[in-house]
């Protein structure tokens, strides 16, 4: 499961960098920015839910 978390972290970081590059361009392509931001949102939700499952499965208390 730890490997999955690492992969998600890399994907999130990559998408953030890509979004930063797109936003800094002279002509912003909003449709691409919107698509990437939605994918980033999905990855973040998956990351958080995966981390939560790790905590729950290891009997840690989530507060």
mmCIF file of C-alpha atoms in Angstrom:
data_model
loop_
_atom_site.group_PDB
_atom_site.id
_atom_site.type_symbol
_atom_site.label_atom_id
_atom_site.label_comp_id
_atom_site.label_asym_id
_atom_site.label_seq_id
_atom_site.Cartn_x
_atom_site.Cartn_y
_atom_site.Cartn_z
ATOM 1 C CA UNK A 1 0.000 0.000 0.000
ATOM 2 C CA UNK A 2 2.915 2.330 0.669
ATOM 3 C CA UNK A 3 3.978 2.004 -2.964
ATOM 4 C CA UNK A 4 0.525 3.172 -4.083
ATOM 5 C CA UNK A 5 0.827 6.235 -1.873
ATOM 6 C CA UNK A 6 4.206 7.079 -3.400
ATOM 7 C CA UNK A 7 2.794 6.749 -6.895
ATOM 8 C CA UNK A 8 -0.144 9.002 -6.023
ATOM 9 C CA UNK A 9 2.196 11.587 -4.492
ATOM 10 C CA UNK A 10 4.290 11.638 -7.678
ATOM 11 C CA UNK A 11 1.203 11.970 -9.881
ATOM 12 C CA UNK A 12 -0.152 14.806 -7.735
ATOM 13 C CA UNK A 13 3.170 16.606 -7.818
ATOM 14 C CA UNK A 14 3.442 16.179 -11.577
ATOM 15 C CA UNK A 15 -0.057 17.542 -12.184
ATOM 16 C CA UNK A 16 0.599 20.507 -9.904
ATOM 17 C CA UNK A 17 3.751 21.344 -11.851
ATOM 18 C CA UNK A 18 1.892 20.990 -15.129
ATOM 19 C CA UNK A 19 -0.881 23.288 -13.903
ATOM 20 C CA UNK A 20 1.639 25.862 -12.719
ATOM 21 C CA UNK A 21 3.282 25.848 -16.142
ATOM 22 C CA UNK A 22 -0.039 26.231 -17.935
ATOM 23 C CA UNK A 23 -1.217 29.094 -15.762
ATOM 24 C CA UNK A 24 2.025 31.004 -16.259
ATOM 25 C CA UNK A 25 1.770 30.900 -20.057
ATOM 26 C CA UNK A 26 0.898 34.069 -21.891
ATOM 27 C CA UNK A 27 -2.265 32.560 -23.350
ATOM 28 C CA UNK A 28 -3.918 30.357 -20.760
ATOM 29 C CA UNK A 29 -5.845 27.424 -22.186
ATOM 30 C CA UNK A 30 -8.650 27.283 -19.676
ATOM 31 C CA UNK A 31 -10.154 24.030 -20.938
ATOM 32 C CA UNK A 32 -6.859 22.232 -20.340
ATOM 33 C CA UNK A 33 -6.411 23.908 -16.947
ATOM 34 C CA UNK A 34 -9.914 22.855 -15.951
ATOM 35 C CA UNK A 35 -9.319 19.269 -17.072
ATOM 36 C CA UNK A 36 -6.024 19.036 -15.181
ATOM 37 C CA UNK A 37 -7.483 20.594 -12.051
ATOM 38 C CA UNK A 38 -10.317 18.048 -12.081
ATOM 39 C CA UNK A 39 -7.844 15.198 -12.447
ATOM 40 C CA UNK A 40 -5.806 16.694 -9.609
ATOM 41 C CA UNK A 41 -8.919 16.860 -7.431
ATOM 42 C CA UNK A 42 -9.660 13.204 -8.166
ATOM 43 C CA UNK A 43 -6.112 12.177 -7.299
ATOM 44 C CA UNK A 44 -6.188 14.137 -4.044
ATOM 45 C CA UNK A 45 -9.462 12.480 -3.030
ATOM 46 C CA UNK A 46 -8.015 9.061 -3.877
ATOM 47 C CA UNK A 47 -4.853 9.902 -1.916
ATOM 48 C CA UNK A 48 -6.782 10.978 1.176
ATOM 49 C CA UNK A 49 -9.106 7.976 1.085
ATOM 50 C CA UNK A 50 -6.145 5.614 0.627
ATOM 51 C CA UNK A 51 -4.323 7.207 3.560
ATOM 52 C CA UNK A 52 -7.478 6.944 5.672
ATOM 53 C CA UNK A 53 -7.784 3.237 4.861
ATOM 54 C CA UNK A 54 -4.176 2.767 5.966
ATOM 55 C CA UNK A 55 -4.894 4.417 9.310
ATOM 56 C CA UNK A 56 -8.110 2.494 9.844
ATOM 57 C CA UNK A 57 -6.528 -0.818 8.922
ATOM 58 C CA UNK A 58 -3.631 -0.249 11.311
ATOM 59 C CA UNK A 59 -6.019 0.501 14.216
ATOM 60 C CA UNK A 60 -4.816 4.099 14.561
ATOM 61 C CA UNK A 61 -7.289 6.685 15.721
ATOM 62 C CA UNK A 62 -8.202 9.385 13.218
ATOM 63 C CA UNK A 63 -9.113 12.662 14.883
#
